[in-house]
Short mmCIF file of C-alpha atoms in Angstrom, two decimals:
data_model
loop_
_atom_site.label_atom_id
_atom_site.label_comp_id
_atom_site.label_asym_id
_atom_site.label_seq_id
_atom_site.Cartn_x
_atom_site.Cartn_y
_atom_site.Cartn_z
CA MET A 1 4.28 -1.89 -12.54
CA ASP A 2 3.98 -1.06 -16.24
CA MET A 3 5.45 2.41 -16.28
CA THR A 4 6.78 4.44 -19.09
CA SER A 5 8.42 7.49 -16.93
CA THR A 6 8.56 8.68 -13.37
CA ARG A 7 7.62 12.29 -14.77
CA ASP A 8 4.60 13.91 -13.27
CA ALA A 9 1.77 15.55 -15.22
CA THR A 10 3.78 18.53 -16.43
CA GLY A 11 6.70 16.35 -17.77
CA ARG A 12 9.15 17.33 -15.25
CA ASN A 13 11.19 14.79 -13.49
CA THR A 14 9.47 14.49 -9.76
CA ALA A 15 12.87 14.20 -8.21
CA GLU A 16 14.29 17.44 -6.36
CA GLU A 17 17.59 15.68 -6.44
CA ARG A 18 18.51 12.75 -9.08
CA LEU A 19 21.09 9.94 -8.97
CA ARG A 20 24.06 10.64 -10.67
CA MET A 21 23.88 8.88 -13.96
CA GLY A 22 26.64 7.73 -16.25
CA SER A 23 26.44 6.66 -19.76
CA GLU A 24 25.76 2.97 -18.69
CA TRP A 25 25.49 2.72 -15.11
CA ALA A 26 23.78 4.47 -12.39
CA THR A 27 25.17 4.43 -8.71
CA LEU A 28 23.03 3.23 -5.82
CA VAL A 29 23.77 4.27 -2.19
CA VAL A 30 22.73 2.43 1.01
CA GLY A 31 24.12 3.85 4.27
CA ASP A 32 27.82 4.07 3.63
CA ARG A 33 27.68 1.44 0.91
CA GLU A 34 27.44 1.69 -2.91
CA ALA A 35 26.73 -0.40 -5.82
CA ARG A 36 25.63 0.21 -9.46
CA VAL A 37 22.99 -0.74 -12.01
CA ARG A 38 22.99 -1.16 -15.53
CA VAL A 39 20.84 1.61 -17.38
CA THR A 40 19.26 0.94 -20.80
CA GLY A 41 17.94 4.23 -21.80
CA SER A 42 15.58 7.16 -20.17
CA ALA A 43 12.32 5.70 -20.16
CA LEU A 44 11.16 1.95 -20.84
CA ASP A 45 9.09 0.84 -23.76
CA PRO A 46 5.75 -1.00 -22.02
CA ASP A 47 5.20 -2.93 -25.32
CA ARG A 48 8.91 -4.72 -25.38
CA PRO A 49 10.33 -6.83 -22.75
CA HIS A 50 11.70 -4.66 -19.88
CA LEU A 51 12.68 -5.13 -16.04
CA PHE A 52 11.05 -3.38 -13.13
CA PRO A 53 11.61 -4.12 -9.38
CA SER A 54 8.83 -5.74 -7.30
CA ILE A 55 7.90 -2.93 -4.99
CA GLY A 56 4.62 -3.51 -3.50
CA GLU A 57 6.36 -5.61 -0.48
CA TYR A 58 8.40 -2.85 0.97
CA PRO A 59 5.99 -0.66 0.53
CA ILE A 60 7.01 1.96 -2.22
CA TYR A 61 4.31 4.01 -3.49
CA ASP A 62 4.38 7.54 -5.02
CA ALA A 63 2.02 9.69 -7.11
CA PHE A 64 3.08 7.77 -10.37
CA VAL A 65 2.63 4.59 -8.78
CA TYR A 66 -1.01 5.32 -7.35
CA GLN A 67 -1.89 6.91 -10.66
CA ALA A 68 -0.80 3.49 -12.35
CA MET A 69 -2.92 1.69 -10.39
CA LEU A 70 -5.81 3.77 -10.69
CA ALA A 71 -5.68 3.71 -14.31
CA ASP A 72 -5.28 -0.33 -14.56
CA GLU A 73 -8.94 -0.97 -15.65
CA PRO A 74 -8.27 -4.80 -16.02
CA ARG A 75 -7.50 -5.13 -12.40
CA ASN A 76 -10.27 -2.57 -11.35
CA GLU A 77 -13.01 -4.42 -13.22
CA VAL A 78 -12.22 -7.59 -11.20
CA PHE A 79 -12.50 -5.87 -7.93
CA ARG A 80 -15.42 -3.24 -8.71
CA GLU A 81 -17.48 -6.18 -9.79
CA ALA A 82 -17.07 -8.03 -6.58
CA ILE A 83 -17.33 -5.24 -4.66
CA VAL A 84 -20.76 -3.99 -6.16
CA ARG A 85 -22.29 -7.10 -5.75
CA GLN A 86 -21.49 -7.60 -2.06
CA ALA A 87 -21.24 -4.36 -0.47
CA PRO A 88 -25.00 -3.23 -0.32
CA GLY A 89 -26.01 -3.30 3.38
CA ALA A 90 -22.54 -4.43 4.66
CA THR A 91 -20.13 -3.04 6.77
CA VAL A 92 -17.06 -2.69 4.70
CA LEU A 93 -13.28 -2.91 5.71
CA GLU A 94 -10.64 -1.94 3.14
CA ILE A 95 -7.40 -2.79 4.25
CA GLY A 96 -4.74 -0.48 2.16
CA CYS A 97 -6.96 2.09 1.00
CA GLY A 98 -4.17 4.50 -0.22
CA PRO A 99 -4.82 8.19 -0.57
CA ASP A 100 -7.62 7.76 -3.03
CA LEU A 101 -10.21 5.75 -1.18
CA PHE A 102 -10.79 3.78 -4.58
CA TRP A 103 -12.68 0.71 -3.14
CA SER A 104 -13.79 2.41 0.16
CA LEU A 105 -15.80 5.04 -2.20
CA CYS A 106 -16.98 2.32 -4.59
CA ALA A 107 -18.20 0.39 -1.83
CA ALA A 108 -20.14 3.51 -0.22
CA ASP A 109 -21.59 4.26 -3.64
CA ALA A 110 -22.80 0.73 -4.07
CA GLY A 111 -24.90 0.85 -0.90
CA ALA A 112 -22.39 -0.10 2.00
CA ASP A 113 -24.06 0.52 5.43
CA ARG A 114 -20.44 1.61 6.77
CA VAL A 115 -16.92 1.82 5.47
CA VAL A 116 -13.97 1.67 7.67
CA ALA A 117 -10.43 2.20 5.93
CA ILE A 118 -7.15 1.37 7.14
CA GLU A 119 -3.81 2.96 5.53
CA SER A 120 -0.29 2.23 7.12
CA LEU A 121 1.46 5.11 5.21
CA GLY A 122 0.90 8.15 7.28
CA ASP A 123 0.74 10.92 4.14
CA SER A 124 -1.77 8.73 2.30
CA ALA A 125 -3.72 8.32 5.49
CA ARG A 126 -3.90 11.94 6.04
CA ARG A 127 -5.00 12.60 2.32
CA ALA A 128 -7.67 9.85 2.39
CA GLU A 129 -9.15 11.35 5.58
CA LYS A 130 -9.61 14.64 3.90
CA LEU A 131 -11.01 12.99 0.59
CA ALA A 132 -13.41 11.19 2.95
CA ARG A 133 -14.84 14.19 4.52
CA VAL A 134 -15.46 15.86 1.13
CA ARG A 135 -16.78 12.72 -0.76
CA ALA A 136 -18.54 10.66 1.80
CA PRO A 137 -19.01 12.76 5.04
CA GLY A 138 -19.90 10.24 7.80
CA ARG A 139 -19.86 7.23 5.63
CA ILE A 140 -16.31 6.39 5.49
CA SER A 141 -13.82 6.25 8.51
CA VAL A 142 -9.99 6.26 7.88
CA VAL A 143 -8.04 4.76 10.54
CA PRO A 144 -4.10 4.99 10.20
CA GLY A 145 -1.83 2.28 11.09
CA LEU A 146 -1.03 -1.48 10.15
CA SER A 147 -4.29 -3.63 9.96
CA THR A 148 -2.30 -6.28 12.08
CA GLU A 149 -2.09 -3.49 14.86
CA VAL A 150 -5.25 -1.33 15.22
CA THR A 151 -8.35 -2.30 16.75
CA LEU A 152 -11.98 -1.56 15.55
CA ALA A 153 -15.18 -1.11 17.38
CA GLU A 154 -17.07 -3.22 14.98
CA ARG A 155 -16.45 -6.46 12.91
CA ALA A 156 -17.01 -6.08 9.21
CA ASP A 157 -18.96 -8.24 6.90
CA LEU A 158 -16.76 -7.72 3.73
CA CYS A 159 -13.06 -7.03 3.60
CA VAL A 160 -11.51 -5.49 0.46
CA ALA A 161 -7.78 -6.10 0.61
CA GLU A 162 -5.81 -5.07 -2.61
CA VAL A 163 -2.43 -6.39 -0.85
CA VAL A 164 -1.65 -8.76 -3.70
CA GLY A 165 1.80 -8.95 -4.77
CA CYS A 166 3.20 -9.92 -8.32
CA ILE A 167 4.08 -13.09 -6.80
CA GLY A 168 0.44 -13.42 -5.05
CA GLY A 169 1.25 -13.81 -1.44
CA SER A 170 4.36 -11.72 -1.69
CA GLU A 171 2.93 -8.58 0.22
CA GLY A 172 1.78 -11.06 3.10
CA MET A 173 -1.79 -11.12 2.40
CA ALA A 174 -2.55 -14.57 3.76
CA ARG A 175 -1.03 -13.33 7.27
CA VAL A 176 -2.88 -10.19 6.97
CA ILE A 177 -6.48 -11.88 6.39
CA GLU A 178 -5.64 -14.41 8.92
CA ASP A 179 -5.28 -11.85 11.48
CA ALA A 180 -8.19 -9.70 10.14
CA ARG A 181 -10.75 -13.20 10.40
CA GLU A 182 -9.51 -13.30 14.02
CA ARG A 183 -9.87 -10.04 15.07
CA LEU A 184 -11.62 -7.62 12.68
CA LEU A 185 -14.17 -9.56 10.78
CA SER A 186 -17.38 -11.28 11.43
CA PRO A 187 -17.90 -14.99 10.96
CA GLY A 188 -18.46 -15.73 7.57
CA ALA A 189 -17.26 -12.56 6.39
CA GLN A 190 -16.38 -12.34 2.42
CA VAL A 191 -12.70 -11.19 1.30
CA VAL A 192 -12.12 -9.53 -1.84
CA PRO A 193 -10.32 -11.23 -3.83
CA HIS A 194 -11.86 -14.49 -3.32
CA ARG A 195 -8.88 -16.44 -4.93
CA VAL A 196 -5.31 -15.79 -6.06
CA ARG A 197 -3.15 -18.19 -7.82
CA THR A 198 0.50 -17.77 -8.48
CA LEU A 199 1.35 -19.82 -11.79
CA ALA A 200 4.46 -20.86 -13.02
CA ALA A 201 6.23 -21.90 -16.37
CA THR A 202 9.73 -22.03 -17.64
CA VAL A 203 11.45 -19.16 -19.68
CA CYS A 204 14.49 -18.09 -21.24
CA LEU A 205 15.30 -14.35 -20.36
CA ALA A 206 18.48 -14.21 -22.38
CA ASP A 207 16.25 -15.05 -25.44
CA LEU A 208 13.76 -12.34 -24.42
CA MET A 209 16.71 -9.79 -23.61
CA PRO A 210 19.52 -10.76 -25.91
CA ASP A 211 21.45 -7.45 -24.68
CA ASP A 212 22.62 -7.12 -21.60
CA PRO A 213 19.68 -6.39 -19.05
CA GLY A 214 19.26 -3.14 -17.42
CA VAL A 215 16.59 -0.85 -16.25
CA ALA A 216 15.47 2.36 -17.71
CA GLU A 217 16.71 5.72 -15.98
CA SER A 218 13.18 6.31 -15.02
CA VAL A 219 13.30 2.89 -12.83
CA VAL A 220 16.41 3.43 -11.06
CA PRO A 221 14.83 5.27 -8.06
CA TYR A 222 12.55 2.32 -7.43
CA VAL A 223 15.46 -0.11 -7.62
CA GLN A 224 17.25 1.99 -4.86
CA SER A 225 14.25 2.33 -3.04
CA VAL A 226 13.93 -1.44 -2.39
CA PHE A 227 17.65 -1.75 -1.44
CA ARG A 228 17.16 1.17 1.23
CA ALA A 229 13.75 -0.33 2.41
CA ALA A 230 15.91 -3.70 3.06
CA ASP A 231 18.69 -1.86 4.25
CA SER A 232 21.19 -3.89 2.22
CA PHE A 233 22.06 -4.74 -1.29
CA PHE A 234 20.64 -8.27 -2.33
CA ASP A 235 19.30 -10.23 -5.18
CA LEU A 236 16.13 -8.37 -5.30
CA ARG A 237 12.77 -9.46 -7.11
CA MET A 238 12.63 -8.52 -10.67
CA CYS A 239 9.57 -8.36 -12.78
CA VAL A 240 9.46 -8.45 -16.56
CA GLY A 241 7.17 -6.30 -18.40
CA GLY A 242 6.04 -6.48 -22.19
CA ILE A 243 5.77 -10.28 -22.44
CA GLY A 244 2.91 -12.59 -22.99
CA TYR A 245 2.29 -16.58 -23.21
CA ASP A 246 4.77 -16.67 -26.34
CA ALA A 247 7.49 -16.32 -23.94
CA ILE A 248 6.98 -19.59 -21.74
CA ARG A 249 8.45 -22.78 -22.87
CA SER A 250 6.65 -25.58 -20.84
CA THR A 251 3.35 -26.40 -19.22
CA THR A 252 2.06 -24.31 -16.31
CA GLY A 253 1.82 -25.17 -12.61
CA ASP A 254 0.63 -23.65 -9.18
CA VAL A 255 3.19 -22.20 -7.10
CA GLU A 256 0.56 -20.68 -4.55
CA ASP A 257 -3.14 -21.19 -4.22
CA LEU A 258 -4.67 -18.56 -1.89
CA ARG A 259 -8.28 -19.33 -1.24
CA PHE A 260 -9.23 -16.56 1.20
CA ASN A 261 -13.11 -17.35 1.74
CA ASP A 262 -12.32 -21.02 2.28
CA GLY A 263 -9.26 -20.47 4.70
CA ASP A 264 -6.72 -22.32 2.44
CA HIS A 265 -3.69 -20.77 1.82
CA ARG A 266 -1.46 -23.12 0.25
CA GLN A 267 2.14 -21.72 -0.56
CA SER A 268 4.43 -24.88 -0.96
CA GLY A 269 4.17 -28.19 -2.51
CA GLU A 270 5.52 -29.82 -5.69
CA LEU A 271 5.87 -28.12 -9.20
CA ARG A 272 6.23 -30.23 -12.27
CA LEU A 273 6.65 -28.55 -15.65
CA THR A 274 7.25 -30.24 -18.84
CA ALA A 275 8.77 -28.48 -21.74
CA THR A 276 7.11 -27.84 -24.86
CA ARG A 277 9.44 -25.84 -26.89
CA PRO A 278 12.81 -26.96 -27.57
CA GLY A 279 15.83 -24.30 -26.52
CA GLY A 280 17.45 -22.75 -23.52
CA VAL A 281 15.81 -22.39 -20.32
CA ASP A 282 17.18 -20.04 -17.51
CA GLY A 283 14.48 -19.19 -15.12
CA LEU A 284 10.77 -19.38 -13.99
CA LEU A 285 8.26 -16.95 -14.76
CA LEU A 286 5.48 -16.31 -12.16
CA TRP A 287 2.12 -14.68 -12.56
CA LEU A 288 -1.36 -14.31 -11.12
CA ASP A 289 -4.74 -15.83 -12.02
CA LEU A 290 -7.02 -13.64 -9.74
CA GLN A 291 -10.75 -13.97 -9.03
CA GLY A 292 -12.65 -11.19 -7.41
CA ARG A 293 -15.61 -13.01 -5.87
CA ARG A 294 -16.40 -16.86 -5.91
CA GLY A 295 -18.18 -17.56 -9.41
CA GLY A 296 -16.78 -14.32 -10.76
CA GLU A 297 -14.54 -13.70 -13.82
CA HIS A 298 -10.66 -14.55 -13.78
CA LEU A 299 -8.08 -12.11 -14.39
CA ASP A 300 -4.73 -13.95 -15.80
CA THR A 301 -1.84 -11.05 -15.88
CA LEU A 302 0.49 -13.00 -18.64
CA ALA A 303 -2.69 -12.81 -20.91
CA THR A 304 -3.65 -9.22 -19.80
CA GLN A 305 -1.69 -6.16 -19.24
CA THR A 306 -1.77 -4.89 -15.70
CA ASN A 307 0.27 -3.45 -12.94
CA TRP A 308 0.88 -6.89 -11.63
CA LEU A 309 3.81 -7.74 -13.80
CA PRO A 310 5.06 -11.36 -14.15
CA VAL A 311 8.32 -12.04 -12.06
CA TYR A 312 11.45 -13.64 -13.33
CA VAL A 313 13.24 -16.19 -10.78
CA PRO A 314 16.70 -17.34 -11.94
CA LEU A 315 17.24 -21.03 -12.19
CA LEU A 316 20.73 -22.11 -10.94
CA ALA A 317 22.19 -25.30 -12.21
CA GLY A 318 25.77 -26.58 -12.85
CA GLU A 319 25.33 -26.12 -16.61
CA ARG A 320 23.45 -24.41 -19.10
CA LEU A 321 19.82 -25.66 -19.43
CA SER A 322 18.78 -26.68 -22.89
CA LEU A 323 15.43 -28.49 -22.97
CA VAL A 324 13.56 -30.44 -25.65
CA PRO A 325 9.66 -31.11 -25.63
CA GLY A 326 8.96 -34.11 -22.95
CA ASP A 327 11.96 -32.78 -20.62
CA VAL A 328 10.54 -32.57 -17.01
CA ILE A 329 11.51 -29.93 -14.40
CA GLU A 330 10.51 -31.29 -10.87
CA LEU A 331 10.95 -28.85 -8.05
CA ASP A 332 9.76 -28.47 -4.19
CA VAL A 333 8.42 -25.33 -3.54
CA SER A 334 8.96 -23.83 0.03
CA CYS A 335 7.74 -20.67 1.37
CA GLU A 336 8.77 -19.52 4.85
CA LEU A 337 7.94 -16.21 6.38
CA SER A 338 10.63 -13.45 6.53
CA ALA A 339 12.35 -12.24 9.78
CA ASP A 340 9.28 -9.64 9.84
CA GLY A 341 6.66 -12.38 10.09
CA VAL A 342 4.68 -11.05 7.53
CA HIS A 343 6.52 -11.49 3.84
CA PRO A 344 6.84 -14.86 2.55
CA GLU A 345 10.39 -16.00 0.87
CA TYR A 346 10.13 -18.55 -1.90
CA ARG A 347 12.67 -21.26 -2.58
CA PHE A 348 12.82 -24.11 -5.17
CA ALA A 349 14.80 -27.10 -5.38
CA GLY A 350 14.78 -29.95 -7.60
CA THR A 351 15.85 -31.73 -10.81
CA VAL A 352 15.90 -31.57 -14.72
CA ARG A 353 15.16 -34.93 -15.98
CA HIS A 354 15.84 -35.21 -19.61
CA ALA A 355 14.16 -37.52 -21.80
CA ASP A 356 17.62 -39.38 -21.96
CA GLY A 357 17.54 -40.09 -18.43
CA ARG A 358 20.10 -37.31 -17.52
CA ARG A 359 19.25 -35.62 -14.49
CA VAL A 360 20.56 -32.05 -13.91
CA PRO A 361 20.03 -30.47 -10.13
CA VAL A 362 18.47 -27.08 -10.02
CA THR A 363 17.51 -24.29 -7.28
CA ALA A 364 15.84 -20.87 -7.39
CA GLU A 365 14.91 -18.41 -4.80
CA SER A 366 12.95 -15.27 -4.68
CA LEU A 367 13.32 -13.52 -1.23
CA TYR A 368 12.08 -10.68 0.67
CA GLY A 369 15.58 -9.42 1.82
CA GLY A 370 18.87 -10.41 3.20
CA SER A 371 20.36 -12.78 0.52
CA ALA A 372 23.50 -12.56 -1.16
CA PHE A 373 24.18 -10.07 -3.80
CA ARG A 374 24.93 -10.99 -7.62
CA GLN A 375 24.65 -14.51 -7.16
CA SER A 376 22.48 -15.16 -10.55
CA PRO A 377 23.46 -14.49 -13.84
CA LEU A 378 20.55 -11.92 -14.09
CA HIS A 379 21.77 -10.24 -11.03
CA GLU A 380 25.54 -10.39 -11.96
CA ALA A 381 24.77 -8.74 -15.50
CA LEU A 382 22.41 -6.01 -14.04
CA PHE A 383 24.42 -4.90 -11.00
CA GLY A 384 28.11 -5.81 -12.57
CA ALA A 385 29.76 -8.65 -11.26
CA ALA A 386 33.57 -7.18 -11.44
CA GLU A 387 32.94 -4.44 -8.68
CA PRO A 388 31.44 -5.45 -5.22
CA ALA A 389 29.56 -3.21 -3.20
CA GLY A 390 31.82 -1.31 -1.36
CA PRO A 391 31.83 2.03 0.88
CA ALA A 392 30.26 5.11 -0.62
CA ARG A 393 33.03 7.46 -1.70
CA ASP A 394 33.31 11.27 -1.62
CA GLY A 395 29.58 11.68 -1.95
CA ARG A 396 29.61 10.68 -5.63
CA ALA A 397 26.26 9.17 -5.53
CA GLY A 398 23.22 11.39 -5.56
CA GLN A 399 20.33 11.38 -3.36
CA PRO A 400 17.20 9.21 -4.49
CA SER A 401 14.12 10.88 -5.99
CA ASP A 402 10.72 11.24 -4.25
CA ALA A 403 9.85 7.57 -5.21
CA ALA A 404 13.03 6.36 -3.67
CA ALA A 405 12.36 8.30 -0.23
CA VAL A 406 9.37 6.36 0.11
CA ARG A 407 10.06 3.74 3.47
CA PRO A 408 7.84 1.45 5.00
#
């Protein structure tokens, strides 16, 4: 998310009780264990490189996040154009409608015959039901629950599912759409978005953030929310905002290619990147190329500022990696579902092949949860390598904000 503050419209902090903040560190608490995260200031600058946790997988949504999504016009235009062209006369299913019924209302206004909106978060579903009665009485039905668990009386002709992660499939959309086609959609039903590719290139985060990496104070509750959702401290997935194509140091390649209307969900394979600039490399940068409908416009989230921030995945090697143009990184990409059977976990393993013939083994991973803690240089710097997560002591860590209290 590209966020500048977690304050509400009045300028007040939304937390009733805030995390105890130190001059450089904030304390995080999960059960009876605590850790710390480095804090770089009160609010982030969206125009400079900054870190933000990937939160949609867990899912963590509050009023600020919902408002940021509503205001994301590049994202909205891609979905809106696809819905307006395909919704007239159709039975439309929206998966994950949120409290604002954004795409359900768009479909109804475009002339959909009937709209069914599914929402898994209880409070959001209740608010959506109230909104439907006011804005589209009798035209939109809100069904609380998970799309993989509910049953519907009628199959839909068009499915709108903004269940797209900062890594395209990381929120489990491939599994969600597979289930919807089996039980909820008519044969030949169209899905919005039509296609989501996750692209990759090499990057040097140390050059982008030469000072010790950290998060803004306003971001701390979201970091704690992820740990509490996973019920453990682990090397969580971190996004990098405020950067563009000038940050990458290699050619690009595909990590995923999800073609929802073709039934082709590729989430593994070979990734080959060739260095285009000299200098250090310490990670992979992953971002999206999204197409709302077949033949429609593409949205590149590294070229355009959206809520889908690029994800940084640390590369682990036995030495500092310094590349020259022509050096090649060859990686096998594997994707397996986590223990919940929905959310994928991504692993990379391969070799840096230098122009002089020397080879260096490298690995990387971006997991949903359950991994070791502080294993990469980024996570060591962000969470402090010297002090392991231990029992919470004397109640010193404060309670989470409203954002941090949201649980799956």
